[in-house]
Short mmCIF file of C-alpha atoms in Angstrom, two decimals:
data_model
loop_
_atom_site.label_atom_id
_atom_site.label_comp_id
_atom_site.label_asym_id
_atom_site.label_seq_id
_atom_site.Cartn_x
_atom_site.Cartn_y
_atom_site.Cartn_z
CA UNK A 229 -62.39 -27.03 -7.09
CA UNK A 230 -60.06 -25.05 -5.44
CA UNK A 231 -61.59 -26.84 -1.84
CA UNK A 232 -60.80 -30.12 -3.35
CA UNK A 233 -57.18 -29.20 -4.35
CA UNK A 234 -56.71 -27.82 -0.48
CA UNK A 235 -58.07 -30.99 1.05
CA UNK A 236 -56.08 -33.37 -1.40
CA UNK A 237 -53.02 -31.45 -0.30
CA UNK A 238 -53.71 -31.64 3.26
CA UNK A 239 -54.07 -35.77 2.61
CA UNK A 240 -50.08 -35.75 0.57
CA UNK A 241 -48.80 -33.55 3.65
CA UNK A 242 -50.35 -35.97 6.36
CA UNK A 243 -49.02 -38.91 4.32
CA UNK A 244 -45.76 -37.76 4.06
CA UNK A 245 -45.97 -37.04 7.69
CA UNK A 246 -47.00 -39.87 8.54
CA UNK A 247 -44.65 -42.05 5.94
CA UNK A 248 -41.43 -39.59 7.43
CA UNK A 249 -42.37 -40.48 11.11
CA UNK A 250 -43.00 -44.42 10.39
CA UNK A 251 -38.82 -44.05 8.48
CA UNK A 252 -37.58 -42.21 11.77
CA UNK A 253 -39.28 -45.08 14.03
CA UNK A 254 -37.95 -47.79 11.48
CA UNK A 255 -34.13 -46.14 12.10
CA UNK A 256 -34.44 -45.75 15.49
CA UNK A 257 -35.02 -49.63 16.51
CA UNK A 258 -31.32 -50.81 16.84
CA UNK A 259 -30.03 -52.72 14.39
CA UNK A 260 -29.21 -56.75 15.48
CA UNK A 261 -25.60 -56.54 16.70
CA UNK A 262 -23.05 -59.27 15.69
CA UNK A 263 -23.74 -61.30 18.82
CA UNK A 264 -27.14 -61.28 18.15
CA UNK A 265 -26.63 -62.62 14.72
CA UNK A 266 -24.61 -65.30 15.97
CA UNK A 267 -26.63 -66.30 18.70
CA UNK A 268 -29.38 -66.78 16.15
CA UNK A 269 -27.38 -68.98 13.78
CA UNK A 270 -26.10 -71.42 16.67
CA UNK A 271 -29.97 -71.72 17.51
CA UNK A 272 -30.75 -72.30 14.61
CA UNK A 273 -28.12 -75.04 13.76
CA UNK A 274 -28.64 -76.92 16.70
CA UNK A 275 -32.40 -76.63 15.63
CA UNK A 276 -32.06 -78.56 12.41
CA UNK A 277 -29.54 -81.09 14.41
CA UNK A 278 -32.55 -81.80 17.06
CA UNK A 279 -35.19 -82.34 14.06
CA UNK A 280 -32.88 -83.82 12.12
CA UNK A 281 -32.06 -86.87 14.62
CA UNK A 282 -35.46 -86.63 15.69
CA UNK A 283 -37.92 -86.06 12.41
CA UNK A 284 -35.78 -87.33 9.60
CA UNK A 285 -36.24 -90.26 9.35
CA UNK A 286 -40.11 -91.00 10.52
CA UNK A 287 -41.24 -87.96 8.45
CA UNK A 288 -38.86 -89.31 4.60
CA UNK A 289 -40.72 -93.28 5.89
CA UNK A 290 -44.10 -91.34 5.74
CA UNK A 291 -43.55 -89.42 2.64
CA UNK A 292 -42.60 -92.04 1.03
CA UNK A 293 -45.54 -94.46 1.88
CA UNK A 294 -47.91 -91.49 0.74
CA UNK A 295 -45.98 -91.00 -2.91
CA UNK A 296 -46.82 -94.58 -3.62
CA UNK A 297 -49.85 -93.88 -3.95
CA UNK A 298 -49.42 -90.63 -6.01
CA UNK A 299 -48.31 -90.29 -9.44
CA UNK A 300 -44.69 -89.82 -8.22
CA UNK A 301 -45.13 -93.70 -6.78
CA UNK A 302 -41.69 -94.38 -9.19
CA UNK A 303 -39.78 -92.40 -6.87
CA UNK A 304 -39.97 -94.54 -3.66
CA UNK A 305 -40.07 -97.59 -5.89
CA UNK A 306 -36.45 -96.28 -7.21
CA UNK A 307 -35.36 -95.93 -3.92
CA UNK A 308 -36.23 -99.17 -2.54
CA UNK A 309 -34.56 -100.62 -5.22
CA UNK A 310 -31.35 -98.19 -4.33
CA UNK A 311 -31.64 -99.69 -0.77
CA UNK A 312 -31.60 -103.20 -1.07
CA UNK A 313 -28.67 -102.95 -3.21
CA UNK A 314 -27.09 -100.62 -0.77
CA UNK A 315 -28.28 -102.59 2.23
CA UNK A 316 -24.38 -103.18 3.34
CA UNK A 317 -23.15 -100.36 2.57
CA UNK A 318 -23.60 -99.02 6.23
CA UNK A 319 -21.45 -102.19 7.76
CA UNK A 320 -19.00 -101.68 5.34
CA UNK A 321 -17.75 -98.57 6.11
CA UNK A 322 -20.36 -96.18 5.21
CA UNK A 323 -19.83 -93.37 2.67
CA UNK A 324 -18.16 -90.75 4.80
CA UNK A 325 -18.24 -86.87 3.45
CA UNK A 326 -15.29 -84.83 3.99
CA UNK A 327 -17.41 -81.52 3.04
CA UNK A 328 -20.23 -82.10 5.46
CA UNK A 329 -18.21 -82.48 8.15
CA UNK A 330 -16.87 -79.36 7.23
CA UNK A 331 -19.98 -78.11 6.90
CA UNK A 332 -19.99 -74.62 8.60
CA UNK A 333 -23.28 -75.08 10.52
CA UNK A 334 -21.26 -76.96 12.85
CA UNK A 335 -19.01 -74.42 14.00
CA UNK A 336 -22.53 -72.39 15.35
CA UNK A 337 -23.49 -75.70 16.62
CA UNK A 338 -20.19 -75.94 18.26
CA UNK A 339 -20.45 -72.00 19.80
CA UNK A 340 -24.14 -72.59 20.56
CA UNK A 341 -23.19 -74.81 24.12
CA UNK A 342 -20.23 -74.32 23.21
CA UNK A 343 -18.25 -78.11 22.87
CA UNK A 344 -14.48 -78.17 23.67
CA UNK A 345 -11.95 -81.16 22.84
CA UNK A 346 -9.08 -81.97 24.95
CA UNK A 347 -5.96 -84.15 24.61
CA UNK A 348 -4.36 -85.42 27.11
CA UNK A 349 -2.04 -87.80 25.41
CA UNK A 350 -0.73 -88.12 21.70
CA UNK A 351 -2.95 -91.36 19.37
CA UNK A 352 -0.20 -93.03 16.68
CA UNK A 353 -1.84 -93.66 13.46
CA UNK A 354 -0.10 -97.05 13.56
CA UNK A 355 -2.92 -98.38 15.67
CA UNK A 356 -6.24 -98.64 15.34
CA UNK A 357 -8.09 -97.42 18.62
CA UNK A 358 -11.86 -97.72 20.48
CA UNK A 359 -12.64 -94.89 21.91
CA UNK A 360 -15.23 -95.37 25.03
CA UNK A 361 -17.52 -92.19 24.68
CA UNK A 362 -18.88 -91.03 28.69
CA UNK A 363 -21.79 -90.43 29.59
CA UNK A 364 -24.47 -90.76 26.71
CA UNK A 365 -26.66 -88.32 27.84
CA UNK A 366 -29.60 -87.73 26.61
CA UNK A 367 -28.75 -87.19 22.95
CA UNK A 368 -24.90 -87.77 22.65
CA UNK A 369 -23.82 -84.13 21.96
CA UNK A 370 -20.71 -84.21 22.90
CA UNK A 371 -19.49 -87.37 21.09
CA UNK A 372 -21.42 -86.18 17.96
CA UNK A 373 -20.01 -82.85 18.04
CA UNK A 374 -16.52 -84.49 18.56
CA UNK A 375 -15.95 -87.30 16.58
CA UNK A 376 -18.30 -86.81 13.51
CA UNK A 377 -17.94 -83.26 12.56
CA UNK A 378 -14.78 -81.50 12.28
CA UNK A 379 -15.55 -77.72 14.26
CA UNK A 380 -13.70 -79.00 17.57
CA UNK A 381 -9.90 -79.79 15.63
CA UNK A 382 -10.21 -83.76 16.17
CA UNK A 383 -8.22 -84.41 12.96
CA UNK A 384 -5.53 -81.53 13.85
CA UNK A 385 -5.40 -82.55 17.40
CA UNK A 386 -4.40 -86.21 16.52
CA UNK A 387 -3.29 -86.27 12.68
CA UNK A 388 -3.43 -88.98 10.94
CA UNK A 389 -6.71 -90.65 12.72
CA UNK A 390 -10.18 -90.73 11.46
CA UNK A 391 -13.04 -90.74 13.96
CA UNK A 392 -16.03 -92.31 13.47
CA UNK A 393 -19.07 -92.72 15.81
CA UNK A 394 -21.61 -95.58 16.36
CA UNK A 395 -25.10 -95.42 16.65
CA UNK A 396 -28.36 -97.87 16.60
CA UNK A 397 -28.21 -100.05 13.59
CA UNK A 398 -32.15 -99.73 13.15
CA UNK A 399 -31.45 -96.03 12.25
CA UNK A 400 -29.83 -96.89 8.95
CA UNK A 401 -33.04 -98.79 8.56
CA UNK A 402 -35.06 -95.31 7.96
CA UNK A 403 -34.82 -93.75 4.53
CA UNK A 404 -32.50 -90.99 3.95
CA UNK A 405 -31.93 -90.86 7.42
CA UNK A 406 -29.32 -93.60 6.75
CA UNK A 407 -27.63 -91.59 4.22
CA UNK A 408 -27.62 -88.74 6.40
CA UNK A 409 -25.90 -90.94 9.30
CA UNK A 410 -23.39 -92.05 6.80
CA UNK A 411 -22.46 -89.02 4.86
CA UNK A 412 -21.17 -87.18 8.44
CA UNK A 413 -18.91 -90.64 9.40
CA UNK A 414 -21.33 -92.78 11.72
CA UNK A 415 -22.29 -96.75 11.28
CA UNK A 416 -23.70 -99.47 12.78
CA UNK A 417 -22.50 -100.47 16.50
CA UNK A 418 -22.32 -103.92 15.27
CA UNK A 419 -19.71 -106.47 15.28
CA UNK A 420 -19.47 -106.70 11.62
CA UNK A 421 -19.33 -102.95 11.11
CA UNK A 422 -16.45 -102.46 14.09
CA UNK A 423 -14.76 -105.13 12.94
CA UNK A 424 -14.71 -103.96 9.19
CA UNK A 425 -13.07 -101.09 10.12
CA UNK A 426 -10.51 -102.28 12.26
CA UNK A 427 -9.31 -104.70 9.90
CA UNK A 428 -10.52 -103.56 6.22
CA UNK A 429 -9.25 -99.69 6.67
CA UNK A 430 -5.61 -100.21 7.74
CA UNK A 431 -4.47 -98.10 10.50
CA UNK A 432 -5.15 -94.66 12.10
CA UNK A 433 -9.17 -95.49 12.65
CA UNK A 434 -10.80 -94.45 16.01
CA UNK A 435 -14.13 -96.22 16.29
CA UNK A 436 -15.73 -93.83 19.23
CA UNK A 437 -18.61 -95.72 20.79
CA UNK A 438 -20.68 -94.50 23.61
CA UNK A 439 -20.84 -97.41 25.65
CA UNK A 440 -23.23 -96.80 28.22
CA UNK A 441 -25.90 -96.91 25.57
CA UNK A 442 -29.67 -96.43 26.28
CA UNK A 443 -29.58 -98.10 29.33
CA UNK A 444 -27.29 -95.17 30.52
CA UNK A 445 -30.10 -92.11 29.02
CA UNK A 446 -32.60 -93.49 31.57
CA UNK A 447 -30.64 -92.37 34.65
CA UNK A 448 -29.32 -89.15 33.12
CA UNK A 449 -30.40 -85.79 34.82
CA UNK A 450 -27.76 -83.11 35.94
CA UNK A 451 -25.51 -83.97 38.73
CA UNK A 452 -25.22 -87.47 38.65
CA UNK A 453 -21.91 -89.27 36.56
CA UNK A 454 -23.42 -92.85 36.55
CA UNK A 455 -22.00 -94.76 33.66
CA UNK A 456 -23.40 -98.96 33.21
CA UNK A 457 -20.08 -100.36 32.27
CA UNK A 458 -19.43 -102.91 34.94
CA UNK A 459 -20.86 -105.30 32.20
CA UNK A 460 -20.54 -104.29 29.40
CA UNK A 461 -17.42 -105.96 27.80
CA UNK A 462 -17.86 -106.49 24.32
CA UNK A 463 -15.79 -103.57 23.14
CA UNK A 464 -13.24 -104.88 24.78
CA UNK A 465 -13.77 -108.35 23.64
CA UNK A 466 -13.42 -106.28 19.94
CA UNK A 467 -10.15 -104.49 21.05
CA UNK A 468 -8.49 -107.61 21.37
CA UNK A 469 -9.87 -109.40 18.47
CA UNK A 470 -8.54 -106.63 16.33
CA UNK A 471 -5.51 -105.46 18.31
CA UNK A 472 -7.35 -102.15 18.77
CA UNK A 473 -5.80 -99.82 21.40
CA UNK A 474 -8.92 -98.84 23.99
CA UNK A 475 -9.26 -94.97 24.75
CA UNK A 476 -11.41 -93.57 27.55
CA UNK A 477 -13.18 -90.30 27.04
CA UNK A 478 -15.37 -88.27 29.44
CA UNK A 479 -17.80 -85.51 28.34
CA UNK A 480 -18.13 -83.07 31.20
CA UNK A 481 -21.32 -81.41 31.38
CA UNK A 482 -23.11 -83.77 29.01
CA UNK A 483 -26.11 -84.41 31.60
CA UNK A 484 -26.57 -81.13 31.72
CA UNK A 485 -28.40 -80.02 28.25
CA UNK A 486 -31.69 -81.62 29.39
CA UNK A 487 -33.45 -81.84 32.06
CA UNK A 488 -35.53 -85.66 32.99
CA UNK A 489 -38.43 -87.50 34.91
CA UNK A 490 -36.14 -90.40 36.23
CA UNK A 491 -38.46 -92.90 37.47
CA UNK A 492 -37.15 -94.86 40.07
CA UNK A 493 -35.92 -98.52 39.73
CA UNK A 494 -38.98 -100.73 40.41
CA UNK A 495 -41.47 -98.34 39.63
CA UNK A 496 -43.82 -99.63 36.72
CA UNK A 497 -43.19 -96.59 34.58
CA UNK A 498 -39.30 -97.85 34.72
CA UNK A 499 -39.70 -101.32 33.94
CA UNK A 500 -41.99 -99.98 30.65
CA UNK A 501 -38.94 -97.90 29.61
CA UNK A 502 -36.73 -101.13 29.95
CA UNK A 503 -39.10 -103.31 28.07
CA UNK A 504 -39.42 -101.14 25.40
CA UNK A 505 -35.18 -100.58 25.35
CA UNK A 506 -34.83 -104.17 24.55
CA UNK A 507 -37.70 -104.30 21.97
CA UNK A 508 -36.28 -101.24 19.78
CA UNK A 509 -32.89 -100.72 21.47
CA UNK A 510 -33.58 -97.08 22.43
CA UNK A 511 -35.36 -95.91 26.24
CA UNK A 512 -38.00 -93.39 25.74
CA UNK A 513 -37.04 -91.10 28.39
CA UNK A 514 -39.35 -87.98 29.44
CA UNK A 515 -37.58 -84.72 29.16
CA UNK A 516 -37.52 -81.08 27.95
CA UNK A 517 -34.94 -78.40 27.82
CA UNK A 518 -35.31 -74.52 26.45
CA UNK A 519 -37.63 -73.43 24.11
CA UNK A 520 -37.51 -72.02 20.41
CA UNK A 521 -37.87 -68.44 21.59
CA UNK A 522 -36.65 -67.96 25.15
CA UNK A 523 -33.84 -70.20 27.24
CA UNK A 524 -36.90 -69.46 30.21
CA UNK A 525 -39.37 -71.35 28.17
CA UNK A 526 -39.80 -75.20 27.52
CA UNK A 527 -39.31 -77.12 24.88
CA UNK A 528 -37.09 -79.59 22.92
CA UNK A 529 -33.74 -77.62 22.65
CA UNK A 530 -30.57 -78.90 24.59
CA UNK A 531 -29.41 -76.12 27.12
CA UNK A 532 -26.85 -73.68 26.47
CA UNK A 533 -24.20 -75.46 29.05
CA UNK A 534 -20.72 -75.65 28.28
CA UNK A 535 -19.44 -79.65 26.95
CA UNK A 536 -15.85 -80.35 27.54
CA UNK A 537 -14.90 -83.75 25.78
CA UNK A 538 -11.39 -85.00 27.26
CA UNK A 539 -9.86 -87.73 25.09
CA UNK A 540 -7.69 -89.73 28.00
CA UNK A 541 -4.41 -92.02 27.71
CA UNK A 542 -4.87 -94.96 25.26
CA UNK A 543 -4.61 -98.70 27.04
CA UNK A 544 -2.53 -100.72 24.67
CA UNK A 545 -3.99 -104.15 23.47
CA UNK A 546 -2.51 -107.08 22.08
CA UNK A 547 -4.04 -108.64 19.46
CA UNK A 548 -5.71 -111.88 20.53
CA UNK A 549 -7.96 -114.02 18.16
CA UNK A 550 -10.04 -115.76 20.50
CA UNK A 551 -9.58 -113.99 23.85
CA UNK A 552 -10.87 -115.85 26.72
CA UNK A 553 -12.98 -114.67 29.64
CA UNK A 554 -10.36 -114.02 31.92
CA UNK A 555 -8.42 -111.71 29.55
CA UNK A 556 -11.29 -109.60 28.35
CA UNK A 557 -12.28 -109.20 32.38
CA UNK A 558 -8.28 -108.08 33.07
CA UNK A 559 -8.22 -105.14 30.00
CA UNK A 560 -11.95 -104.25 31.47
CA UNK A 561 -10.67 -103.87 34.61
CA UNK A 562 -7.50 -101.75 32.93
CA UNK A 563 -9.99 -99.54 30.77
CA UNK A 564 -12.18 -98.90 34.29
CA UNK A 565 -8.84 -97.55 35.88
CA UNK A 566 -8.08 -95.50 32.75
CA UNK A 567 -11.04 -94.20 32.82
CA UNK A 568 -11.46 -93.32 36.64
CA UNK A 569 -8.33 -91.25 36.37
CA UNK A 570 -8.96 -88.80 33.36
CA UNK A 571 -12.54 -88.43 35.60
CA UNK A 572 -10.75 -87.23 38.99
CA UNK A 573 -7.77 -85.67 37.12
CA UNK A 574 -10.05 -83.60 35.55
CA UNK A 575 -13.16 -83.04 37.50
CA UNK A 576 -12.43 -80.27 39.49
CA UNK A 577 -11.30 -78.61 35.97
CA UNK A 578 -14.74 -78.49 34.14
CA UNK A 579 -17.06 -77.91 36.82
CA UNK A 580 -17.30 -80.56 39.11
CA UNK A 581 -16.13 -80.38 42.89
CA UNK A 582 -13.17 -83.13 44.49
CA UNK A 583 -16.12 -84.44 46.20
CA UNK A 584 -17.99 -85.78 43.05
CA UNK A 585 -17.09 -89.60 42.14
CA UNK A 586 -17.86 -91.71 39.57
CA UNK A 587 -19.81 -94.25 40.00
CA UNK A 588 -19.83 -97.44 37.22
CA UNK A 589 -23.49 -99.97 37.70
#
């Protein structure tokens, strides 16, 4: 007996050894400092941004095909039925939260690259305005960050104007996806959704629309500011429909978040990315940035590169009903100069050199 007692407190004295030295190695790993808790929580907001504009809506499409044949098949029926009678709803002005664009998420997503706004000259909310958003980029960061959520100061840097952002019109095609898009501020880039809200929401509406559009992602790769514009006149043709003021905006460093196989004009592999633009209206471009756990790996995560968005000097518009050819070619022309000046005024300010130019296909 007295053997047993000895070796069962031998075992309690090695456990409590052993449980003492596991606490002291448990307090000796150093805590996670503030910066490393913020670090984490801008990854991890611009995580559920990527998958967000990337998974939404495909994965809610497939979910609901598969609970139609469940015994939860009511609940896609329901929202069919919610769809069709809200099929409009996205050319109409959307449903626009306040509170998710307040959403704090977006201030990490903000400090995660991090995204700057600056103004260069004062927007009256007497007018309504379009403002061109430069360069798209691979996945619009900087005009997303900008216009739709509220962490850069859009509304306090020009009070009394509401931003919104356009985007593909099949996306508000997807299921919840659409009233995702909505909720944060962003529609259609359709002439019946522009021209809603230049005309149905009185004044003080910027309509931000990145211009270049998918034909612009193909070419994008750091280094090169090539924006397709020279033909690309229909927003101006809408300025001066609606008497909309036309605002040029450059986001400096936007090519820089991913990096791209550019294929080079002619190649087969280019003219399949073209065909398949004008069948679905988005280019499937090949690229890859940092991965989940290290900025050295790969993966789908934009780089952590600084974004400065600078909002330039507004080109006022008369308001013409049926503006001929000639007159939407001569405010083109004006928007191009506009343009070309808040680039080489500012160039040399957010990381460029005076040798870089702009060139416009």
């Amino acid at each position: 007996m007295k053997t047993i007692i000895a070796a069962c407190s031998q075992n309690l004295s090695g456990s409590r050894a052993s449980i003492q030295t596991a606490l002291r190695t448990l307090l000796a790993v150093p805590w996670p400092s503030q910066r490393d808790i913020g670090s984490a929580l801008q990854l991890l907001a611009v995580l559920q941004w990527v998958l967000s504009f990337l998974l939404l809506g495909i994965v809610s499409l497939l979910l609901l095909i598969y609970l139609l044949f469940t015994s939860l098949w009511l609940i896609p029926v329901l929202y069919l039925a919610w769809i069709i009678f809200d099929w409009d709803t996205p050319e109409k002005g959307g449903r626009r939260l306040s509170c998710l664009r307040r959403w704090t998420v977006w201030k990490h997503f903000r400090d995660y690259f991090p995204v700057k706004l600056v103004k260069t000259h004062d927007l009256s909310p007497s007018h309504n305005y379009i403002i061109g958003s430069h360069p798209h980029g691979i996945l619009c960061v900087g005009a997303f960050c900008n216009f739709i959520t509220g962490s850069t100061g859009f509304e306090e840097l020009f009070p009394g104007i509401r931003s919104f952002l356009t985007t593909l019109a099949g996306n508000f095609r997807l299921p919840v996806f659409r009233e995702y898009l909505m909720s944060g501020g962003l529609f259609p880039v359709t002439r019946r959704a522009i021209g809603y809200l230049l005309s149905q929401k009185g004044t003080g509406n910027a309509v931000a629309i990145v211009i270049g559009g998918a034909a612009e992602s193909l070419s994008c790769r750091p280094g090169v500011t090539t924006l397709i514009l020279k033909n690309r006149k229909g927003f101006v043709r809408m300025a001066l429909r609606h008497g909309a003021f036309l605002v040029p905006s450059f986001s400096f460093g936007e090519n820089d978040l991913f990096r791209q196989v550019v294929f080079e004009e002619g190649s087969w592999l280019r003219s399949v990315q073209r065909r398949f633009q004008k069948m679905i209206g988005f280019a499937p471009c090949l690229f890859y940035g940092r991965g989940l756990t290290s900025c050295r790996s790969r993966g789908f995560l934009p780089y952590a590169r600084p974004i400065t968005t600078v909002v330039g000097e507004p080109v006022a518009v008369p308001k013409v009903e049926n503006p001929s050819r000639e007159l939407v070619d001569r405010y083109h022309e004006l928007y191009i100069r506009a343009l070309l000046k808040l680039f080489d005024e500012n160039k040399t300010k957010y990381g460029l050199s005076e040798s870089d130019e702009l060139h416009i296909l």
